[in-house]
Short mmCIF file of C-alpha atoms in Angstrom, two decimals:
data_model
loop_
_atom_site.label_atom_id
_atom_site.label_comp_id
_atom_site.label_asym_id
_atom_site.label_seq_id
_atom_site.Cartn_x
_atom_site.Cartn_y
_atom_site.Cartn_z
CA MET S 910 -22.53 5.46 -8.17
CA SER S 911 -22.07 3.54 -4.93
CA TRP S 912 -20.11 3.03 -1.74
CA MET S 913 -17.72 0.89 -3.71
CA ALA S 914 -15.25 -0.03 -0.95
CA THR S 915 -17.91 -1.13 1.52
CA GLU S 916 -20.00 -3.02 -1.00
CA ARG S 917 -17.05 -5.34 -1.65
CA PHE S 918 -17.59 -6.78 1.82
CA ARG S 919 -21.35 -7.28 1.50
CA THR S 920 -22.12 -5.53 4.76
CA ARG S 921 -24.71 -2.99 5.84
CA THR S 922 -23.86 0.61 5.06
CA ALA S 923 -24.52 3.48 7.44
CA PRO S 924 -27.49 5.71 6.59
CA ASP S 925 -27.19 8.79 4.42
CA GLY S 926 -23.84 10.60 4.31
CA LEU S 927 -22.45 8.82 7.38
CA ALA S 928 -21.56 5.94 5.07
CA ILE S 929 -18.58 7.94 3.79
CA VAL S 930 -16.85 7.41 7.14
CA GLN S 931 -17.34 3.67 6.86
CA GLU S 932 -16.33 3.82 3.21
CA LEU S 933 -12.95 5.42 4.02
CA VAL S 934 -12.09 2.72 6.55
CA ASN S 935 -13.10 -0.02 4.13
CA THR S 936 -10.61 1.03 1.47
CA HIS S 937 -8.14 -1.33 3.15
CA GLY S 938 -7.27 -4.46 1.19
CA LEU S 939 -8.48 -7.91 2.25
CA PRO S 940 -7.71 -11.24 0.53
CA GLY S 941 -10.69 -12.43 -1.45
CA HIS S 942 -12.34 -9.01 -1.50
CA GLY S 943 -9.93 -6.71 -3.26
CA ALA S 944 -6.80 -4.63 -2.99
CA ASP S 945 -6.13 -1.46 -0.98
CA LEU S 946 -7.96 1.34 -2.76
CA LEU S 947 -5.46 3.88 -1.44
CA ALA S 948 -2.43 1.95 -2.66
CA GLY S 949 -1.77 4.29 -5.61
CA LEU S 950 -2.87 7.62 -7.04
CA ASP S 951 -4.86 6.29 -9.98
CA VAL S 952 -7.02 3.87 -8.02
CA ALA S 953 -7.41 6.40 -5.18
CA ARG S 954 -8.53 9.13 -7.58
CA HIS S 955 -11.14 6.82 -9.08
CA TRP S 956 -12.40 5.76 -5.64
CA LEU S 957 -12.63 9.35 -4.38
CA GLN S 958 -14.40 10.52 -7.54
CA VAL S 959 -17.06 7.80 -7.20
CA VAL S 960 -17.51 8.26 -3.46
CA ALA S 961 -17.55 12.05 -3.50
CA GLY S 962 -20.14 11.97 -6.26
CA HIS S 963 -22.30 9.52 -4.34
CA TRP S 964 -22.03 11.55 -1.12
CA ALA S 965 -23.02 14.72 -2.99
CA LYS S 966 -26.01 12.93 -4.57
CA VAL S 967 -27.18 11.72 -1.14
CA HIS S 968 -27.19 15.34 0.07
CA GLY S 969 -28.60 16.84 -3.13
CA LEU S 970 -25.38 18.72 -3.91
CA GLU S 971 -23.09 19.14 -6.92
CA PRO S 972 -20.07 16.74 -6.98
CA PRO S 973 -16.91 18.37 -5.53
CA GLU S 974 -13.50 18.64 -7.17
CA VAL S 975 -11.46 15.52 -6.37
CA SER S 976 -7.93 16.08 -7.70
CA LEU S 977 -5.28 14.24 -5.70
CA SER S 978 -1.51 14.69 -5.30
CA ALA S 979 0.99 12.29 -3.74
CA ALA S 980 0.82 14.36 -0.52
CA ASP S 981 -2.97 14.09 -0.62
CA LEU S 982 -2.69 10.31 -0.83
CA ASP S 983 -0.55 10.22 2.31
CA ALA S 984 -3.12 12.43 4.04
CA LEU S 985 -5.94 10.05 3.06
CA ARG S 986 -4.06 7.12 4.52
CA GLU S 987 -3.39 9.03 7.74
CA LEU S 988 -7.06 9.97 7.96
CA ARG S 989 -8.06 6.34 7.47
CA THR S 990 -5.75 5.24 10.27
CA VAL S 991 -7.12 7.83 12.69
CA VAL S 992 -10.74 7.00 11.98
CA ARG S 993 -10.04 3.27 12.28
CA GLU S 994 -8.45 3.89 15.69
CA MET S 995 -11.56 5.77 16.75
CA LEU S 996 -13.80 2.89 15.70
CA ALA S 997 -11.57 0.38 17.48
CA ILE S 998 -12.63 1.94 20.79
CA PRO S 999 -15.71 0.12 22.17
CA PRO S 1000 -18.82 2.27 21.58
CA GLY S 1001 -19.51 2.66 25.30
CA GLN S 1002 -16.00 4.00 25.88
CA ARG S 1003 -15.74 6.44 22.99
CA SER S 1004 -15.05 10.02 23.82
CA ALA S 1005 -16.94 12.82 22.18
CA ASP S 1006 -13.55 14.45 21.76
CA PRO S 1007 -11.62 12.54 19.03
CA PHE S 1008 -8.38 14.35 19.92
CA ARG S 1009 -8.48 12.85 23.42
CA ALA S 1010 -9.70 9.46 22.14
CA THR S 1011 -6.83 8.87 19.71
CA GLY S 1012 -4.05 11.17 20.90
CA ALA S 1013 -3.34 11.88 17.22
CA VAL S 1014 -2.90 15.12 15.31
CA LEU S 1015 -5.96 15.04 13.08
CA PRO S 1016 -6.07 16.32 9.48
CA ARG S 1017 -7.55 19.80 9.28
CA ALA S 1018 -11.07 20.23 7.96
CA GLN S 1019 -13.20 23.22 6.98
CA THR S 1020 -16.92 23.53 6.34
CA ASN S 1021 -19.36 26.20 5.26
CA LEU S 1022 -22.65 26.63 7.09
CA VAL S 1023 -25.61 27.23 4.77
CA SER S 1024 -29.35 27.36 5.15
CA ASP S 1025 -32.12 26.36 2.76
CA GLU S 1026 -35.52 27.88 2.04
CA ARG S 1027 -36.96 26.14 5.10
CA GLY S 1028 -34.33 27.69 7.38
CA ARG S 1029 -32.50 24.41 7.98
CA VAL S 1030 -28.74 24.76 8.47
CA ALA S 1031 -26.30 22.30 6.94
CA MET S 1032 -22.51 21.87 6.99
CA ILE S 1033 -21.00 21.77 3.49
CA PRO S 1034 -17.42 20.39 3.27
CA ALA S 1035 -14.90 22.87 1.88
CA GLY S 1036 -11.67 22.28 -0.02
CA THR S 1037 -10.72 19.84 -2.75
CA GLY S 1038 -9.36 16.33 -2.91
CA ALA S 1039 -8.10 15.01 0.42
CA ASN S 1040 -9.08 18.22 2.21
CA TRP S 1041 -12.67 17.87 1.00
CA LEU S 1042 -12.81 14.24 2.15
CA ALA S 1043 -11.45 15.13 5.60
CA SER S 1044 -14.08 17.89 5.87
CA ALA S 1045 -16.88 15.49 4.87
CA VAL S 1046 -15.72 12.73 7.22
CA TRP S 1047 -15.38 14.94 10.28
CA SER S 1048 -18.71 16.67 9.57
CA GLU S 1049 -20.50 13.31 9.37
CA ILE S 1050 -18.83 12.03 12.54
CA LEU S 1051 -19.78 15.19 14.43
CA LEU S 1052 -23.40 14.88 13.36
CA ALA S 1053 -23.49 11.17 14.20
CA GLN S 1054 -22.03 11.79 17.65
CA HIS S 1055 -24.85 14.19 18.39
CA ASP S 1056 -27.74 12.11 17.06
CA GLY S 1057 -26.60 8.77 18.48
CA ARG S 1058 -25.63 6.97 15.29
CA TRP S 1059 -21.89 7.08 15.96
CA SER S 1060 -22.04 4.18 18.45
CA ARG S 1061 -23.47 1.98 15.72
CA VAL S 1062 -20.51 2.36 13.36
CA LYS S 1063 -18.18 -0.48 14.34
CA LEU S 1064 -15.26 -2.62 13.24
CA CYS S 1065 -15.82 -6.34 12.73
CA ARG S 1066 -14.61 -8.31 15.75
CA GLU S 1067 -12.77 -10.84 13.56
CA PRO S 1068 -9.06 -9.82 13.88
CA ARG S 1069 -8.23 -10.69 10.26
CA CYS S 1070 -11.15 -8.71 8.92
CA ARG S 1071 -11.86 -5.42 10.78
CA VAL S 1072 -14.35 -4.26 8.16
CA ALA S 1073 -16.35 -1.20 9.22
CA PHE S 1074 -20.10 -1.88 9.35
CA TYR S 1075 -23.28 -0.26 10.58
CA ASP S 1076 -25.01 -2.06 13.43
CA ALA S 1077 -28.74 -1.84 12.74
CA SER S 1078 -29.72 -4.42 15.38
CA ARG S 1079 -32.40 -3.35 17.84
CA ASN S 1080 -30.08 -3.42 20.87
CA GLY S 1081 -26.87 -2.43 19.09
CA SER S 1082 -25.11 -5.70 19.96
CA ALA S 1083 -23.83 -6.81 16.54
CA THR S 1084 -20.13 -7.68 16.48
CA TRP S 1085 -19.40 -8.99 12.97
CA HIS S 1086 -19.72 -7.25 9.62
CA ASN S 1087 -21.28 -10.44 8.24
CA VAL S 1088 -22.44 -13.20 10.60
CA ARG S 1089 -22.29 -15.88 7.89
CA VAL S 1090 -18.68 -15.03 7.11
CA CYS S 1091 -16.82 -13.79 10.16
CA GLY S 1092 -19.31 -15.08 12.72
CA ASN S 1093 -18.88 -18.63 11.44
CA ILE S 1094 -15.10 -18.26 11.30
CA THR S 1095 -14.97 -17.10 14.91
CA ASN S 1096 -17.34 -19.83 16.13
CA LEU S 1097 -15.38 -22.52 14.25
CA ARG S 1098 -12.11 -21.29 15.74
CA ALA S 1099 -13.62 -21.36 19.24
CA SER S 1100 -15.04 -24.85 18.64
CA ARG S 1101 -11.65 -26.16 17.53
CA ALA S 1102 -9.99 -24.61 20.55
CA ARG S 1103 -12.51 -26.31 22.87
CA ARG S 1104 -11.95 -29.67 21.22
CA LYS S 1105 -8.20 -29.24 21.46
CA GLU S 1106 -8.48 -28.41 25.14
CA ALA S 1107 -10.80 -31.38 25.73
CA ASP S 1108 -8.35 -33.72 23.98
CA ARG S 1109 -5.45 -32.35 26.02
CA SER S 1110 -7.38 -32.82 29.27
CA ALA S 1111 -8.32 -36.37 28.29
CA GLN S 1112 -4.70 -37.24 27.57
CA GLU S 1113 -3.55 -35.80 30.88
CA GLY S 1114 -6.20 -37.86 32.66
CA HIS S 1115 -4.74 -41.18 31.45
#
């Protein structure tokens, strides 16, 4: 089992269960890396089954039920859009209130609070299929907002990429999901623009 959508992009995954948030965003298709994993019911069911099982394993839980209907698929796409919009906000400007940050009507989520033999309380996502995923995603976002990890989940700055990645740099300044890929593309584009501007200025000077 793995975070199959994110691993296509060879980028760092968020720690523990928070990676499921990143994983949802990274189901989008990108040339050279794969198709949209929410494009149809069959592929979406397979993705959700793998991801839900991996999330449960990370938390030491039994895999949840992951049946999906056509309406569930629409809900997953809506959820992906909302979370992507949240990540598009610069970390320093993100609101702790996602309703105010996006202005969107968010999918409903439900969780159960349970405690273990040590007295530690955990949130367990409720529901099945798309409802379960929404519950897991919002639970992980809430926890990450409170422990400081949320600011490190970002979208790649390259406009034609926008892969979600986890910034593990010491000062939290990373901007690309993969420096060798998107960092080089951005730097090459900027270099070409500078040369073009220099050539234009030289021509105007004659």
